[in-house]
Short mmCIF file of C-alpha atoms in Angstrom, two decimals:
data_model
loop_
_atom_site.label_atom_id
_atom_site.label_comp_id
_atom_site.label_asym_id
_atom_site.label_seq_id
_atom_site.Cartn_x
_atom_site.Cartn_y
_atom_site.Cartn_z
CA UNK A 1 -56.96 -104.06 -10.44
CA UNK A 2 -54.21 -101.76 -9.25
CA UNK A 3 -52.32 -102.91 -6.21
CA UNK A 4 -51.74 -99.67 -4.28
CA UNK A 5 -49.66 -101.50 -1.71
CA UNK A 6 -47.02 -102.64 -4.21
CA UNK A 7 -43.57 -101.20 -3.49
CA UNK A 8 -42.16 -98.68 -5.96
CA UNK A 9 -39.82 -100.11 -8.51
CA UNK A 10 -37.13 -98.73 -10.86
CA UNK A 11 -38.28 -98.00 -14.40
CA UNK A 12 -36.01 -100.20 -16.55
CA UNK A 13 -36.80 -98.10 -19.62
CA UNK A 14 -35.25 -95.08 -17.92
CA UNK A 15 -31.85 -96.80 -17.77
CA UNK A 16 -29.55 -97.27 -14.81
CA UNK A 17 -29.37 -94.59 -12.11
CA UNK A 18 -26.84 -91.81 -12.63
CA UNK A 19 -23.51 -92.44 -10.93
CA UNK A 20 -22.53 -90.24 -8.00
CA UNK A 21 -20.11 -87.33 -8.33
CA UNK A 22 -17.35 -89.38 -6.69
CA UNK A 23 -17.93 -92.22 -9.15
CA UNK A 24 -17.76 -89.83 -12.09
CA UNK A 25 -14.51 -88.30 -10.86
CA UNK A 26 -12.96 -91.75 -10.39
CA UNK A 27 -14.13 -93.28 -13.69
CA UNK A 28 -11.25 -94.97 -15.47
CA UNK A 29 -10.68 -95.44 -19.16
CA UNK A 30 -10.06 -99.12 -19.97
CA UNK A 31 -6.58 -99.88 -21.26
CA UNK A 32 -8.02 -101.79 -24.20
CA UNK A 33 -10.04 -98.75 -25.21
CA UNK A 34 -7.01 -96.47 -24.89
CA UNK A 35 -4.97 -98.71 -27.17
CA UNK A 36 -7.82 -99.28 -29.65
CA UNK A 37 -8.27 -95.53 -30.15
CA UNK A 38 -4.56 -95.05 -30.82
CA UNK A 39 -3.89 -92.69 -33.72
CA UNK A 40 -7.53 -91.79 -34.27
CA UNK A 41 -8.37 -88.11 -34.48
CA UNK A 42 -11.04 -85.82 -35.87
CA UNK A 43 -11.02 -86.16 -39.66
CA UNK A 44 -7.93 -88.35 -39.92
CA UNK A 45 -5.34 -90.49 -38.16
CA UNK A 46 -1.76 -90.08 -37.00
CA UNK A 47 0.75 -92.06 -39.08
CA UNK A 48 2.98 -94.79 -37.66
CA UNK A 49 6.36 -93.89 -39.15
CA UNK A 50 8.86 -93.79 -36.25
CA UNK A 51 11.33 -96.57 -35.39
CA UNK A 52 13.67 -97.05 -32.41
CA UNK A 53 16.30 -94.69 -33.83
CA UNK A 54 13.84 -91.85 -34.39
CA UNK A 55 12.20 -92.37 -30.99
CA UNK A 56 15.56 -92.28 -29.23
CA UNK A 57 16.51 -89.13 -31.10
CA UNK A 58 13.20 -87.53 -30.12
CA UNK A 59 13.90 -88.33 -26.47
CA UNK A 60 17.49 -87.07 -26.65
CA UNK A 61 16.40 -84.08 -28.71
CA UNK A 62 13.88 -83.06 -26.07
CA UNK A 63 16.32 -83.60 -23.20
CA UNK A 64 19.87 -82.82 -24.21
CA UNK A 65 20.61 -79.17 -24.61
CA UNK A 66 18.79 -76.81 -22.33
CA UNK A 67 20.14 -77.99 -18.99
CA UNK A 68 23.74 -77.97 -20.09
CA UNK A 69 23.74 -75.11 -22.57
CA UNK A 70 21.43 -72.80 -20.63
CA UNK A 71 20.37 -73.78 -17.09
CA UNK A 72 23.91 -74.69 -16.01
CA UNK A 73 24.56 -70.99 -15.52
CA UNK A 74 21.53 -70.81 -13.21
CA UNK A 75 22.42 -73.93 -11.20
CA UNK A 76 26.14 -73.46 -10.48
CA UNK A 77 25.63 -70.40 -8.20
CA UNK A 78 23.23 -72.50 -6.11
CA UNK A 79 25.51 -75.50 -5.56
CA UNK A 80 29.05 -74.42 -6.41
CA UNK A 81 31.38 -77.14 -7.74
CA UNK A 82 28.95 -79.71 -6.32
CA UNK A 83 26.68 -78.98 -9.28
CA UNK A 84 28.02 -82.23 -10.75
CA UNK A 85 26.44 -84.00 -7.77
CA UNK A 86 23.23 -82.07 -8.44
CA UNK A 87 23.19 -83.48 -11.98
CA UNK A 88 23.62 -87.00 -10.60
CA UNK A 89 20.79 -86.54 -8.08
CA UNK A 90 18.49 -85.10 -10.74
CA UNK A 91 19.49 -87.96 -13.05
CA UNK A 92 18.69 -90.59 -10.39
CA UNK A 93 15.32 -88.98 -9.80
CA UNK A 94 14.69 -89.10 -13.53
CA UNK A 95 15.92 -92.70 -13.72
CA UNK A 96 13.43 -94.03 -11.17
CA UNK A 97 10.61 -92.30 -13.01
CA UNK A 98 12.01 -93.37 -16.40
CA UNK A 99 11.76 -97.02 -15.32
CA UNK A 100 8.07 -96.53 -14.58
CA UNK A 101 7.58 -94.64 -17.83
CA UNK A 102 9.27 -97.44 -19.75
CA UNK A 103 6.93 -100.10 -18.33
CA UNK A 104 3.79 -98.06 -18.92
CA UNK A 105 4.88 -96.92 -22.39
CA UNK A 106 5.33 -100.54 -23.41
CA UNK A 107 2.00 -101.54 -21.86
CA UNK A 108 -0.14 -98.55 -22.91
CA UNK A 109 1.54 -97.17 -26.08
CA UNK A 110 -0.57 -94.05 -26.63
CA UNK A 111 0.03 -90.35 -27.23
CA UNK A 112 -1.14 -89.08 -23.85
CA UNK A 113 1.95 -90.17 -21.90
CA UNK A 114 1.43 -89.99 -18.12
CA UNK A 115 -2.02 -88.44 -18.62
CA UNK A 116 -3.25 -91.62 -20.29
CA UNK A 117 -1.50 -93.83 -17.72
CA UNK A 118 -3.30 -92.00 -14.92
CA UNK A 119 -6.62 -92.25 -16.76
CA UNK A 120 -6.28 -96.03 -16.91
CA UNK A 121 -5.29 -96.44 -13.25
CA UNK A 122 -6.40 -93.56 -11.03
CA UNK A 123 -9.46 -92.10 -12.67
CA UNK A 124 -10.50 -89.07 -14.66
CA UNK A 125 -9.88 -86.32 -12.09
CA UNK A 126 -6.31 -87.46 -11.39
CA UNK A 127 -5.76 -87.89 -15.13
CA UNK A 128 -6.91 -84.34 -15.71
CA UNK A 129 -4.58 -83.03 -13.01
CA UNK A 130 -1.72 -84.99 -14.58
CA UNK A 131 -2.57 -83.71 -18.05
CA UNK A 132 -2.77 -80.16 -16.76
CA UNK A 133 0.71 -80.62 -15.26
CA UNK A 134 1.95 -81.89 -18.62
CA UNK A 135 0.61 -78.78 -20.29
CA UNK A 136 2.64 -76.77 -17.79
CA UNK A 137 5.67 -79.04 -18.27
CA UNK A 138 5.77 -79.04 -22.05
CA UNK A 139 4.28 -75.67 -22.87
CA UNK A 140 6.29 -73.66 -20.38
CA UNK A 141 9.52 -75.57 -21.05
CA UNK A 142 9.25 -74.70 -24.75
CA UNK A 143 9.16 -71.07 -23.71
CA UNK A 144 12.04 -71.48 -21.26
CA UNK A 145 14.24 -73.19 -23.85
CA UNK A 146 13.44 -70.55 -26.43
CA UNK A 147 14.63 -67.82 -24.04
CA UNK A 148 18.07 -69.47 -23.79
CA UNK A 149 18.22 -69.87 -27.56
CA UNK A 150 18.27 -66.10 -27.93
CA UNK A 151 21.35 -65.84 -25.67
CA UNK A 152 23.37 -68.17 -27.89
CA UNK A 153 22.06 -66.49 -31.03
CA UNK A 154 23.54 -63.23 -29.77
CA UNK A 155 26.87 -64.99 -29.09
CA UNK A 156 26.80 -66.35 -32.64
CA UNK A 157 25.97 -62.99 -34.21
CA UNK A 158 28.68 -61.26 -32.20
CA UNK A 159 31.30 -63.82 -33.21
CA UNK A 160 30.43 -63.84 -36.91
CA UNK A 161 29.33 -60.36 -37.93
CA UNK A 162 30.19 -58.37 -34.82
CA UNK A 163 26.66 -57.25 -33.93
CA UNK A 164 24.10 -58.30 -31.36
CA UNK A 165 20.41 -57.77 -31.02
CA UNK A 166 19.49 -54.87 -28.72
CA UNK A 167 18.37 -55.83 -25.23
CA UNK A 168 14.93 -54.40 -25.91
CA UNK A 169 14.35 -57.08 -28.58
CA UNK A 170 16.30 -59.97 -27.04
CA UNK A 171 15.13 -60.03 -23.42
CA UNK A 172 11.71 -60.21 -21.77
CA UNK A 173 10.27 -57.59 -19.42
CA UNK A 174 11.98 -57.86 -16.06
CA UNK A 175 15.30 -58.81 -17.66
CA UNK A 176 15.97 -55.43 -19.21
CA UNK A 177 14.01 -55.90 -22.41
CA UNK A 178 10.61 -55.34 -23.94
CA UNK A 179 10.08 -58.38 -26.14
CA UNK A 180 12.27 -61.47 -26.74
CA UNK A 181 12.06 -61.68 -30.51
CA UNK A 182 14.54 -64.61 -30.98
CA UNK A 183 12.52 -66.74 -28.57
CA UNK A 184 9.39 -66.21 -30.65
CA UNK A 185 11.27 -66.91 -33.90
CA UNK A 186 12.64 -70.30 -32.81
CA UNK A 187 9.19 -71.46 -31.70
CA UNK A 188 7.73 -70.47 -35.06
CA UNK A 189 10.54 -72.32 -36.87
CA UNK A 190 9.78 -75.47 -34.87
CA UNK A 191 6.10 -75.04 -35.69
CA UNK A 192 6.94 -75.02 -39.40
CA UNK A 193 8.68 -78.41 -39.14
CA UNK A 194 5.84 -79.93 -37.10
CA UNK A 195 3.22 -78.87 -39.60
CA UNK A 196 4.97 -81.09 -42.16
CA UNK A 197 4.30 -84.26 -40.14
CA UNK A 198 6.05 -86.52 -37.63
CA UNK A 199 8.44 -88.18 -40.10
CA UNK A 200 9.76 -84.91 -41.48
CA UNK A 201 10.12 -83.46 -37.99
CA UNK A 202 12.00 -86.56 -36.83
CA UNK A 203 14.48 -86.27 -39.69
CA UNK A 204 15.26 -82.64 -38.90
CA UNK A 205 15.56 -83.48 -35.21
CA UNK A 206 18.02 -86.33 -35.84
CA UNK A 207 20.38 -84.01 -37.70
CA UNK A 208 20.21 -81.46 -34.90
CA UNK A 209 20.82 -84.12 -32.20
CA UNK A 210 23.99 -85.33 -33.95
CA UNK A 211 25.24 -81.73 -34.12
CA UNK A 212 24.70 -81.07 -30.42
CA UNK A 213 26.31 -84.30 -29.25
CA UNK A 214 29.36 -83.47 -31.38
CA UNK A 215 29.38 -79.96 -29.88
CA UNK A 216 29.41 -81.24 -26.29
CA UNK A 217 32.18 -83.75 -27.03
CA UNK A 218 34.18 -80.92 -28.60
CA UNK A 219 33.61 -78.75 -25.54
CA UNK A 220 34.94 -81.48 -23.23
CA UNK A 221 38.02 -81.97 -25.43
CA UNK A 222 38.88 -78.26 -25.41
CA UNK A 223 37.53 -77.27 -22.00
CA UNK A 224 39.59 -79.88 -20.17
CA UNK A 225 42.73 -78.03 -21.29
CA UNK A 226 41.72 -75.17 -18.98
CA UNK A 227 40.93 -77.47 -16.06
CA UNK A 228 42.15 -76.14 -12.68
CA UNK A 229 41.86 -78.44 -9.68
CA UNK A 230 41.67 -75.39 -7.43
CA UNK A 231 38.21 -74.67 -8.79
CA UNK A 232 37.01 -77.76 -6.91
CA UNK A 233 38.24 -76.61 -3.50
CA UNK A 234 35.33 -76.12 -1.09
CA UNK A 235 33.36 -78.60 -3.16
CA UNK A 236 30.06 -77.96 -1.39
CA UNK A 237 30.23 -74.30 -0.28
CA UNK A 238 26.46 -73.93 0.05
CA UNK A 239 25.85 -77.27 1.72
CA UNK A 240 23.48 -80.05 0.81
CA UNK A 241 20.61 -77.57 0.65
CA UNK A 242 22.36 -75.87 -2.26
CA UNK A 243 22.95 -79.19 -3.99
CA UNK A 244 19.27 -80.06 -3.58
CA UNK A 245 18.09 -76.66 -4.81
CA UNK A 246 20.34 -76.90 -7.88
CA UNK A 247 19.16 -80.46 -8.48
CA UNK A 248 15.54 -79.30 -8.47
CA UNK A 249 16.37 -76.65 -11.05
CA UNK A 250 18.45 -79.09 -13.12
CA UNK A 251 15.65 -81.65 -13.13
CA UNK A 252 14.23 -79.35 -15.78
CA UNK A 253 17.09 -80.67 -17.94
CA UNK A 254 15.76 -84.25 -17.82
CA UNK A 255 12.13 -83.74 -18.67
CA UNK A 256 12.59 -84.61 -22.32
CA UNK A 257 12.96 -88.37 -21.94
CA UNK A 258 9.21 -88.73 -21.59
CA UNK A 259 8.71 -87.03 -24.97
CA UNK A 260 9.22 -90.44 -26.59
CA UNK A 261 6.17 -91.73 -24.75
CA UNK A 262 4.02 -89.07 -26.43
CA UNK A 263 4.94 -90.65 -29.79
CA UNK A 264 3.22 -93.91 -28.89
CA UNK A 265 0.64 -93.58 -31.64
CA UNK A 266 3.20 -92.74 -34.34
CA UNK A 267 5.71 -95.50 -33.53
CA UNK A 268 5.96 -98.54 -35.81
CA UNK A 269 6.44 -100.97 -32.92
CA UNK A 270 5.54 -98.93 -29.86
CA UNK A 271 5.47 -101.71 -27.27
CA UNK A 272 8.98 -102.85 -28.14
CA UNK A 273 10.69 -99.57 -29.03
CA UNK A 274 9.30 -97.04 -26.54
CA UNK A 275 10.86 -98.60 -23.38
CA UNK A 276 14.20 -99.00 -25.17
CA UNK A 277 14.21 -95.43 -26.45
CA UNK A 278 13.39 -93.98 -23.02
CA UNK A 279 16.13 -95.86 -21.15
CA UNK A 280 18.79 -95.47 -23.84
CA UNK A 281 18.27 -91.74 -24.16
CA UNK A 282 18.40 -91.15 -20.42
CA UNK A 283 21.73 -92.98 -20.07
CA UNK A 284 23.31 -91.03 -22.93
CA UNK A 285 22.05 -87.69 -21.65
CA UNK A 286 23.10 -88.23 -18.03
CA UNK A 287 26.66 -89.22 -18.98
CA UNK A 288 27.06 -86.16 -21.20
CA UNK A 289 25.57 -83.81 -18.58
CA UNK A 290 27.92 -84.95 -15.82
CA UNK A 291 31.00 -84.84 -18.06
CA UNK A 292 30.29 -81.37 -19.40
CA UNK A 293 29.40 -79.97 -15.95
CA UNK A 294 32.62 -81.39 -14.48
CA UNK A 295 34.76 -79.85 -17.23
CA UNK A 296 32.92 -76.51 -17.09
CA UNK A 297 33.38 -76.05 -13.34
CA UNK A 298 37.01 -77.16 -13.61
CA UNK A 299 37.67 -74.56 -16.29
CA UNK A 300 35.89 -71.64 -14.62
CA UNK A 301 35.51 -70.67 -10.91
CA UNK A 302 31.96 -71.37 -9.81
CA UNK A 303 31.38 -67.79 -8.70
CA UNK A 304 31.91 -66.66 -12.30
CA UNK A 305 28.76 -68.50 -13.45
CA UNK A 306 26.45 -65.53 -13.20
CA UNK A 307 24.29 -63.42 -15.47
CA UNK A 308 24.88 -65.49 -18.61
CA UNK A 309 23.02 -68.38 -20.17
CA UNK A 310 25.73 -68.77 -22.84
CA UNK A 311 28.40 -69.88 -20.34
CA UNK A 312 29.83 -72.79 -22.34
CA UNK A 313 30.65 -70.64 -25.35
CA UNK A 314 32.40 -68.14 -23.09
CA UNK A 315 34.46 -70.92 -21.47
CA UNK A 316 35.60 -72.10 -24.88
CA UNK A 317 36.73 -68.57 -25.75
CA UNK A 318 38.51 -68.11 -22.41
CA UNK A 319 40.36 -71.43 -22.60
CA UNK A 320 41.59 -71.05 -26.18
CA UNK A 321 41.98 -67.30 -26.25
CA UNK A 322 40.26 -67.37 -29.62
CA UNK A 323 36.71 -66.35 -30.38
CA UNK A 324 36.38 -68.96 -33.13
CA UNK A 325 35.74 -71.88 -30.77
CA UNK A 326 33.20 -69.97 -28.73
CA UNK A 327 31.46 -68.94 -31.92
CA UNK A 328 31.44 -72.53 -33.15
CA UNK A 329 29.92 -73.74 -29.91
CA UNK A 330 27.36 -70.95 -30.03
CA UNK A 331 26.34 -72.16 -33.51
CA UNK A 332 26.00 -75.74 -32.25
CA UNK A 333 24.01 -74.51 -29.26
CA UNK A 334 21.64 -72.61 -31.53
CA UNK A 335 21.02 -75.86 -33.43
CA UNK A 336 20.85 -77.96 -30.24
CA UNK A 337 18.38 -75.79 -28.40
CA UNK A 338 16.22 -75.52 -31.50
CA UNK A 339 15.86 -79.31 -31.45
CA UNK A 340 14.65 -79.15 -27.85
CA UNK A 341 12.02 -76.62 -28.84
CA UNK A 342 10.97 -78.85 -31.74
CA UNK A 343 10.62 -82.10 -29.79
CA UNK A 344 9.08 -80.65 -26.63
CA UNK A 345 6.57 -78.71 -28.72
CA UNK A 346 5.80 -82.02 -30.44
CA UNK A 347 5.13 -83.64 -27.07
CA UNK A 348 2.83 -80.82 -26.01
CA UNK A 349 0.68 -81.14 -29.11
CA UNK A 350 0.33 -84.92 -28.70
CA UNK A 351 -0.75 -84.69 -25.07
CA UNK A 352 -3.42 -82.17 -25.99
CA UNK A 353 -4.39 -84.43 -28.90
CA UNK A 354 -5.11 -87.29 -26.46
CA UNK A 355 -6.98 -85.06 -24.01
CA UNK A 356 -9.08 -83.64 -26.83
CA UNK A 357 -9.96 -87.12 -28.10
CA UNK A 358 -11.23 -87.91 -24.61
CA UNK A 359 -13.41 -84.82 -24.68
CA UNK A 360 -11.61 -83.00 -21.84
CA UNK A 361 -10.40 -80.13 -24.04
CA UNK A 362 -11.96 -78.75 -27.26
CA UNK A 363 -12.11 -80.95 -30.36
CA UNK A 364 -9.93 -78.58 -32.37
CA UNK A 365 -6.86 -80.11 -30.69
CA UNK A 366 -7.59 -83.59 -32.10
CA UNK A 367 -8.26 -82.59 -35.70
CA UNK A 368 -5.75 -84.29 -38.01
CA UNK A 369 -4.80 -83.00 -41.44
CA UNK A 370 -5.46 -85.82 -43.95
CA UNK A 371 -2.35 -85.14 -46.07
CA UNK A 372 0.35 -84.71 -43.42
CA UNK A 373 -1.17 -86.79 -40.63
CA UNK A 374 -0.39 -83.94 -38.21
CA UNK A 375 -2.77 -82.05 -35.87
CA UNK A 376 -2.34 -78.71 -37.63
CA UNK A 377 -4.75 -76.49 -35.68
CA UNK A 378 -3.36 -77.92 -32.43
CA UNK A 379 0.20 -77.14 -33.53
CA UNK A 380 -0.64 -73.59 -34.57
CA UNK A 381 -2.45 -72.75 -31.33
CA UNK A 382 0.19 -74.26 -29.04
CA UNK A 383 3.08 -72.69 -30.95
CA UNK A 384 1.65 -69.20 -30.86
CA UNK A 385 0.88 -69.50 -27.15
CA UNK A 386 4.37 -70.78 -26.29
CA UNK A 387 6.04 -68.20 -28.52
CA UNK A 388 4.32 -65.29 -26.81
CA UNK A 389 5.09 -66.81 -23.40
CA UNK A 390 8.78 -67.14 -24.31
CA UNK A 391 8.92 -63.55 -25.46
CA UNK A 392 7.46 -62.15 -22.25
CA UNK A 393 8.71 -64.18 -19.23
CA UNK A 394 12.28 -64.54 -17.81
CA UNK A 395 14.06 -67.92 -17.99
CA UNK A 396 14.53 -68.66 -14.27
CA UNK A 397 10.82 -68.37 -13.47
CA UNK A 398 9.95 -70.56 -16.45
CA UNK A 399 12.46 -73.31 -15.56
CA UNK A 400 11.24 -73.67 -11.97
CA UNK A 401 7.58 -73.67 -13.02
CA UNK A 402 8.36 -76.42 -15.50
CA UNK A 403 10.21 -78.48 -12.89
CA UNK A 404 7.34 -78.54 -10.41
CA UNK A 405 4.80 -79.57 -13.04
CA UNK A 406 7.13 -82.31 -14.28
CA UNK A 407 7.90 -83.65 -10.81
CA UNK A 408 4.20 -83.84 -9.98
CA UNK A 409 3.43 -85.76 -13.18
CA UNK A 410 6.38 -88.09 -12.65
CA UNK A 411 5.27 -88.83 -9.10
CA UNK A 412 1.87 -89.92 -10.43
CA UNK A 413 3.52 -92.20 -13.02
CA UNK A 414 5.37 -94.02 -10.24
CA UNK A 415 2.06 -94.58 -8.48
CA UNK A 416 0.33 -95.63 -11.71
CA UNK A 417 2.82 -98.41 -12.51
CA UNK A 418 2.21 -100.03 -9.10
CA UNK A 419 -1.55 -99.70 -9.38
CA UNK A 420 -1.65 -101.24 -12.87
CA UNK A 421 0.48 -104.16 -11.64
CA UNK A 422 -2.14 -104.86 -8.97
CA UNK A 423 -5.30 -104.27 -11.00
CA UNK A 424 -4.11 -105.82 -14.29
CA UNK A 425 -1.30 -108.28 -13.46
CA UNK A 426 -2.17 -110.36 -16.53
CA UNK A 427 -1.36 -107.64 -19.07
CA UNK A 428 1.53 -108.15 -21.48
CA UNK A 429 4.50 -105.98 -20.49
CA UNK A 430 7.50 -105.61 -22.78
CA UNK A 431 9.46 -104.01 -19.92
CA UNK A 432 9.05 -104.41 -16.18
CA UNK A 433 10.39 -102.12 -13.46
CA UNK A 434 12.84 -104.21 -11.38
CA UNK A 435 12.28 -104.46 -7.63
CA UNK A 436 8.75 -103.09 -7.86
CA UNK A 437 7.24 -101.50 -5.79
CA UNK A 438 10.53 -100.43 -4.16
CA UNK A 439 11.95 -98.48 -7.12
CA UNK A 440 8.64 -96.76 -7.98
CA UNK A 441 8.36 -95.79 -4.30
CA UNK A 442 11.87 -94.31 -4.45
CA UNK A 443 10.94 -92.46 -7.62
CA UNK A 444 7.86 -91.03 -5.91
CA UNK A 445 9.88 -90.04 -2.85
CA UNK A 446 12.61 -88.33 -4.87
CA UNK A 447 10.01 -86.34 -6.80
CA UNK A 448 8.33 -85.15 -3.61
CA UNK A 449 11.71 -84.27 -2.06
CA UNK A 450 12.77 -82.21 -5.06
CA UNK A 451 9.42 -80.45 -5.20
CA UNK A 452 10.02 -79.40 -1.60
CA UNK A 453 13.31 -77.78 -2.65
CA UNK A 454 11.60 -75.33 -4.98
CA UNK A 455 10.83 -71.77 -3.92
CA UNK A 456 7.64 -70.53 -2.34
CA UNK A 457 6.95 -68.39 -5.41
CA UNK A 458 7.11 -71.47 -7.61
CA UNK A 459 4.62 -73.25 -5.35
CA UNK A 460 2.27 -70.27 -5.46
CA UNK A 461 2.42 -70.23 -9.27
CA UNK A 462 1.79 -73.98 -9.32
CA UNK A 463 -1.18 -73.61 -6.95
CA UNK A 464 -2.75 -70.92 -9.11
CA UNK A 465 -2.15 -73.03 -12.23
CA UNK A 466 -3.84 -76.06 -10.65
CA UNK A 467 -6.78 -73.97 -9.43
CA UNK A 468 -7.35 -72.63 -12.94
CA UNK A 469 -7.13 -76.18 -14.29
CA UNK A 470 -9.72 -77.52 -11.85
CA UNK A 471 -12.12 -74.73 -12.72
CA UNK A 472 -11.74 -75.54 -16.42
CA UNK A 473 -12.28 -79.25 -15.74
CA UNK A 474 -15.50 -78.81 -13.79
CA UNK A 475 -16.87 -76.18 -16.16
CA UNK A 476 -15.91 -77.92 -19.41
CA UNK A 477 -14.13 -81.27 -19.31
CA UNK A 478 -16.18 -83.04 -16.63
CA UNK A 479 -19.41 -82.67 -18.58
CA UNK A 480 -17.99 -83.22 -22.07
CA UNK A 481 -15.82 -86.23 -21.23
CA UNK A 482 -16.44 -89.12 -23.63
CA UNK A 483 -16.65 -91.45 -20.64
CA UNK A 484 -19.57 -89.37 -19.39
CA UNK A 485 -21.65 -90.70 -22.30
CA UNK A 486 -20.36 -94.26 -22.05
CA UNK A 487 -22.48 -97.09 -20.71
CA UNK A 488 -21.93 -96.99 -16.92
CA UNK A 489 -22.13 -100.78 -16.68
CA UNK A 490 -19.33 -101.09 -19.26
CA UNK A 491 -17.14 -98.66 -17.35
CA UNK A 492 -17.77 -100.53 -14.07
CA UNK A 493 -16.93 -103.83 -15.72
CA UNK A 494 -13.54 -102.57 -16.82
CA UNK A 495 -12.90 -101.09 -13.38
CA UNK A 496 -13.26 -104.40 -11.57
#
């Protein structure tokens, strides 16, 4: 007999009830799952072939070059001789975040960098926002660096064969040109190396890094001969606001240190070597930046740093009275900036690889070529996009857009390291941020402060970029996420 008074009950065969929207947005990917999936892609796997030396060179390659060879000319007019202080402030901001990166890279050694760290600690929506910022950081910075490469290429051509590329083909619209052909060429050259695989790319990058360090040491040795103490009078002519504004622009110069963390799935001993590579590269880069900036401002009045990205080569020529040294530096800069394009483009492809594996972007970005162990389709798509962007947009706008995306992602990393300490205190950590949570809090605060120093236009661009990203997430990524098909009870277990 049917008991009509029995209370309704849940049909066990139908499975557990669907989680709420808030629960889906906050779902976290377990650290163990992140690590277990390391290297796995569609149709193949990434190859673990990078040691400490290669990882450090990747980090230096992605960092050292653009800020000192290119963006210095943009920053000096904002801060005057105090640009050296701006480099220190930007370096400290990077240091606090680098400490957090080092701990998380040793704990969660995967390709997604801060995107993956956010996924493990703050949930899918925040991870997506972080990943979207990384796309802005890496993709746009490749374009920005490529723009500066063309300036030094012209210096090199002028000093060797006495010709330069016409402005129509060497500058983007808005800067007196139609199409920046050199910027597109250097991106395509970097793409060629990346298609050969991580090991081959790392070898080429190491050679280029050695060349650019030698070039900067040579600049200091020659530039100091033209040093004039009078150039440091009125050290801070534009006040602390100018120092802060220049520091925000120069932070663009430090973004590369996190490129090593994107190599987590191609490192031989990621947990040991990633933290070391990140910290070692940042120290080397900061020392070189401050030394070169100090010599450059001492050798040339700060008001003369205008309308030229190739300022260091010009200083060398002015000090020696000979075009040979400027031409030599221009050659080294061409090599140096090419290595930045190579390594940052590498980082961009690996972040998209991780996001694709999680289902948040199309699967084409996680397809791995079985022979080279490289995500070929990913590399082709990203390279062509960045190349066209570099050919069409002026440098200053690109640098500031990159800075704001980077600062936002770095701020989240500082939060993530504290959250993981609290939720998973038992995890093995090969590096620990000292004085936590004080230093991560300082890192977060510095990032927010420097974001506030950027222009209103930059914030508007960032807002539009984030709005587009959120639309893409809710239309595509939210529904196709691999966690969306996971057992909800398993996800909740890992979130406890």
